[in-house]
mmCIF file of C-alpha atoms in Angstrom:
data_model
loop_
_atom_site.group_PDB
_atom_site.id
_atom_site.type_symbol
_atom_site.label_atom_id
_atom_site.label_comp_id
_atom_site.label_asym_id
_atom_site.label_seq_id
_atom_site.Cartn_x
_atom_site.Cartn_y
_atom_site.Cartn_z
ATOM 1 C CA MET A 1 49.416 31.447 -19.288
ATOM 2 C CA TYR A 2 50.362 27.910 -19.820
ATOM 3 C CA GLU A 3 47.683 25.402 -21.180
ATOM 4 C CA VAL A 4 48.606 21.877 -20.702
ATOM 5 C CA ASN A 5 45.879 19.476 -21.670
ATOM 6 C CA THR A 6 46.212 15.859 -21.022
ATOM 7 C CA ALA A 7 44.135 12.757 -20.317
ATOM 8 C CA VAL A 8 44.465 10.871 -16.942
ATOM 9 C CA VAL A 9 43.213 7.399 -16.492
ATOM 10 C CA GLY A 10 42.387 6.467 -12.791
ATOM 11 C CA THR A 11 39.950 6.044 -9.959
ATOM 12 C CA VAL A 12 37.718 8.408 -8.114
ATOM 13 C CA ILE A 13 38.777 8.415 -4.536
ATOM 14 C CA THR A 14 36.431 11.108 -2.998
ATOM 15 C CA ASN A 15 32.821 11.616 -3.665
ATOM 16 C CA PRO A 16 32.252 14.776 -5.949
ATOM 17 C CA VAL A 17 31.305 17.936 -3.843
ATOM 18 C CA LYS A 18 29.366 20.776 -5.474
ATOM 19 C CA ARG A 19 29.913 24.421 -4.483
ATOM 20 C CA SER A 20 29.424 27.880 -5.897
ATOM 21 C CA ALA A 21 32.565 29.825 -6.994
ATOM 22 C CA ASN A 22 32.156 33.462 -8.418
ATOM 23 C CA GLY A 23 28.406 32.810 -9.091
ATOM 24 C CA GLU A 24 28.994 29.472 -11.017
ATOM 25 C CA GLU A 25 28.446 25.989 -9.869
ATOM 26 C CA VAL A 26 31.489 23.640 -9.830
ATOM 27 C CA ILE A 27 31.761 20.102 -8.696
ATOM 28 C CA SER A 28 35.163 18.744 -7.450
ATOM 29 C CA PHE A 29 36.790 15.445 -6.613
ATOM 30 C CA ARG A 30 40.138 13.633 -6.064
ATOM 31 C CA MET A 31 41.182 10.802 -8.364
ATOM 32 C CA ALA A 32 44.400 8.497 -8.146
ATOM 33 C CA SER A 33 46.219 7.187 -11.278
ATOM 34 C CA ASN A 34 48.529 4.054 -10.666
ATOM 35 C CA ALA A 35 51.381 3.211 -13.045
ATOM 36 C CA ARG A 36 51.770 -0.468 -13.375
ATOM 37 C CA ARG A 37 54.475 -2.486 -15.138
ATOM 38 C CA GLN A 38 55.422 -5.927 -15.578
ATOM 39 C CA ASP A 39 58.764 -7.154 -14.039
ATOM 40 C CA ARG A 40 60.579 -8.958 -16.896
ATOM 41 C CA GLY A 41 62.322 -11.168 -14.481
ATOM 42 C CA THR A 42 59.326 -12.419 -12.412
ATOM 43 C CA GLY A 43 56.397 -11.802 -14.830
ATOM 44 C CA GLU A 44 54.569 -10.014 -11.909
ATOM 45 C CA TRP A 45 52.808 -6.720 -12.259
ATOM 46 C CA VAL A 46 54.385 -4.147 -10.026
ATOM 47 C CA ASP A 47 52.940 -0.727 -8.907
ATOM 48 C CA SER A 48 55.490 1.950 -9.686
ATOM 49 C CA GLY A 49 53.757 5.011 -8.293
ATOM 50 C CA THR A 50 50.685 6.857 -7.977
ATOM 51 C CA LEU A 51 49.392 10.307 -9.119
ATOM 52 C CA TYR A 52 47.010 11.976 -7.157
ATOM 53 C CA LEU A 53 45.091 15.053 -8.441
ATOM 54 C CA SER A 54 41.950 17.169 -7.685
ATOM 55 C CA VAL A 55 39.513 17.434 -10.676
ATOM 56 C CA SER A 56 37.239 20.473 -11.000
ATOM 57 C CA CYS A 57 34.310 20.319 -13.337
ATOM 58 C CA TRP A 58 32.440 23.551 -14.519
ATOM 59 C CA ARG A 59 29.355 24.494 -16.639
ATOM 60 C CA ARG A 60 27.833 21.593 -18.424
ATOM 61 C CA LEU A 61 29.856 18.881 -16.685
ATOM 62 C CA VAL A 62 28.500 19.717 -13.272
ATOM 63 C CA ALA A 63 25.080 18.032 -13.808
ATOM 64 C CA GLY A 64 26.597 14.785 -15.549
ATOM 65 C CA VAL A 65 29.446 14.304 -13.119
ATOM 66 C CA GLY A 66 27.119 14.861 -10.108
ATOM 67 C CA ALA A 67 24.565 12.307 -11.369
ATOM 68 C CA SER A 68 27.174 9.829 -12.476
ATOM 69 C CA ILE A 69 30.436 9.675 -10.579
ATOM 70 C CA MET A 70 31.209 8.213 -7.236
ATOM 71 C CA VAL A 71 34.111 6.865 -5.109
ATOM 72 C CA GLY A 72 35.622 3.834 -6.732
ATOM 73 C CA ASP A 73 34.648 4.530 -10.338
ATOM 74 C CA PRO A 74 37.177 4.051 -13.120
ATOM 75 C CA ILE A 75 37.278 7.161 -15.152
ATOM 76 C CA VAL A 76 39.296 8.983 -17.947
ATOM 77 C CA ALA A 77 39.601 12.656 -17.199
ATOM 78 C CA TYR A 78 40.747 15.163 -19.808
ATOM 79 C CA GLY A 79 41.533 18.992 -19.259
ATOM 80 C CA GLN A 80 44.130 21.537 -18.259
ATOM 81 C CA LEU A 81 46.579 20.823 -15.564
ATOM 82 C CA ARG A 82 47.543 23.519 -13.049
ATOM 83 C CA THR A 83 49.587 23.523 -9.842
ATOM 84 C CA ASN A 84 48.199 25.243 -6.780
ATOM 85 C CA GLU A 85 50.731 26.366 -4.239
ATOM 86 C CA TYR A 86 49.609 27.158 -0.781
ATOM 87 C CA THR A 87 50.822 27.405 2.867
ATOM 88 C CA SER A 88 49.065 24.775 5.222
ATOM 89 C CA LYS A 89 47.686 25.678 8.659
ATOM 90 C CA ASP A 90 51.002 24.326 10.015
ATOM 91 C CA GLY A 91 52.962 26.908 8.081
ATOM 92 C CA VAL A 92 54.368 24.320 5.514
ATOM 93 C CA ALA A 93 54.680 25.156 2.011
ATOM 94 C CA ARG A 94 52.566 22.693 -0.320
ATOM 95 C CA SER A 95 51.405 22.179 -3.781
ATOM 96 C CA ASP A 96 48.580 20.449 -5.287
ATOM 97 C CA LEU A 97 47.912 19.332 -8.809
ATOM 98 C CA GLU A 98 44.653 20.245 -10.326
ATOM 99 C CA MET A 99 42.837 19.356 -13.479
ATOM 100 C CA ARG A 100 40.235 21.853 -14.807
ATOM 101 C CA ALA A 101 38.330 19.143 -16.756
ATOM 102 C CA SER A 102 36.673 19.495 -20.198
ATOM 103 C CA ALA A 103 35.506 15.910 -20.349
ATOM 104 C CA ILE A 104 34.968 13.019 -17.963
ATOM 105 C CA GLY A 105 33.970 9.549 -18.879
ATOM 106 C CA PRO A 106 34.007 6.063 -17.838
ATOM 107 C CA ASP A 107 37.061 3.822 -18.297
ATOM 108 C CA LEU A 108 35.273 1.140 -20.432
ATOM 109 C CA ALA A 109 38.300 -1.134 -20.173
ATOM 110 C CA ARG A 110 37.254 -1.476 -16.301
ATOM 111 C CA CYS A 111 33.602 -1.098 -16.464
ATOM 112 C CA ILE A 112 30.384 -1.385 -18.399
ATOM 113 C CA VAL A 113 27.795 1.528 -18.439
ATOM 114 C CA LYS A 114 24.447 2.153 -19.816
ATOM 115 C CA ILE A 115 24.259 5.780 -21.436
ATOM 116 C CA GLU A 116 21.249 7.841 -20.433
ATOM 117 C CA ARG A 117 20.614 10.572 -22.740
ATOM 118 C CA PRO A 118 18.837 13.699 -21.572
ATOM 119 C CA LYS A 119 15.439 14.440 -23.343
ATOM 120 C CA LEU A 120 15.575 17.455 -25.525
ATOM 121 C CA PRO A 121 12.957 19.826 -26.190
ATOM 122 C CA ALA A 122 11.434 19.312 -29.672
ATOM 123 C CA SER A 123 13.035 22.470 -30.851
ATOM 124 C CA GLN A 124 16.544 21.083 -30.173
ATOM 125 C CA ASP A 125 15.953 17.458 -31.064
ATOM 126 C CA PRO A 126 17.780 16.707 -34.318
ATOM 127 C CA ALA A 127 15.229 13.860 -35.071
ATOM 128 C CA ALA A 128 12.399 16.173 -34.608
ATOM 129 C CA THR A 129 13.941 18.960 -36.762
ATOM 130 C CA ALA A 130 15.125 16.752 -39.533
ATOM 131 C CA SER A 131 13.596 17.622 -42.847
ATOM 132 C CA THR A 132 10.890 15.471 -44.517
ATOM 133 C CA THR A 133 13.317 14.622 -47.269
ATOM 134 C CA ASP A 134 15.892 13.228 -44.748
ATOM 135 C CA ARG A 135 13.261 11.106 -43.012
ATOM 136 C CA ASP A 136 11.861 9.846 -46.323
ATOM 137 C CA ILE A 137 15.163 8.884 -47.603
ATOM 138 C CA GLU A 138 16.123 7.020 -44.348
ATOM 139 C CA GLN A 139 12.913 5.042 -44.321
ATOM 140 C CA SER A 140 12.751 4.276 -47.990
ATOM 141 C CA THR A 141 16.332 2.910 -48.211
ATOM 142 C CA PRO A 142 16.373 -0.828 -48.608
ATOM 143 C CA ARG A 143 18.368 -2.744 -46.271
ATOM 144 C CA PRO A 144 20.303 -5.637 -47.489
ATOM 145 C CA GLU A 145 19.163 -9.086 -46.442
ATOM 146 C CA ARG A 146 21.571 -10.970 -44.291
ATOM 147 C CA HIS A 147 22.113 -14.675 -44.899
ATOM 148 C CA LEU A 148 23.857 -16.471 -42.146
ATOM 149 C CA GLU A 149 25.270 -19.976 -42.474
ATOM 150 C CA PRO A 150 27.001 -22.257 -39.915
ATOM 151 C CA VAL A 151 30.766 -22.099 -40.060
ATOM 152 C CA GLY A 152 32.554 -25.459 -40.666
ATOM 153 C CA THR A 153 29.726 -27.606 -42.198
#
């Protein structure tokens, strides 16, 4: 089987929908990616096509995408691309491009986000399980003093 991994930068165009497939939760949405280029003659930005694709998120991505992503969000999606071929209700042969995502994140060139990290149980928290030596070294390491002076005086 082919495995084409790629990143697509675009905008979410449908709200994510959670469902169950083969006993596992999956959350899916559609996104659009617009190609833009600058016309050298006029200097204007021109749209030169739109890529539409369905994105499906499995396992650990389900909770994060469900709590974070909505219509209009600028995102970067990374995963395997697949083509689904089917026949519509009208009897017309169609195909749909789908990404099985392994990572979804905000496009920080187009938005600002605050990261909220989930609380880990003490047994899984690296800070709680760090050895005493590591913590002692971190706390006892002197930090250099900073001296700031105005520029141009």
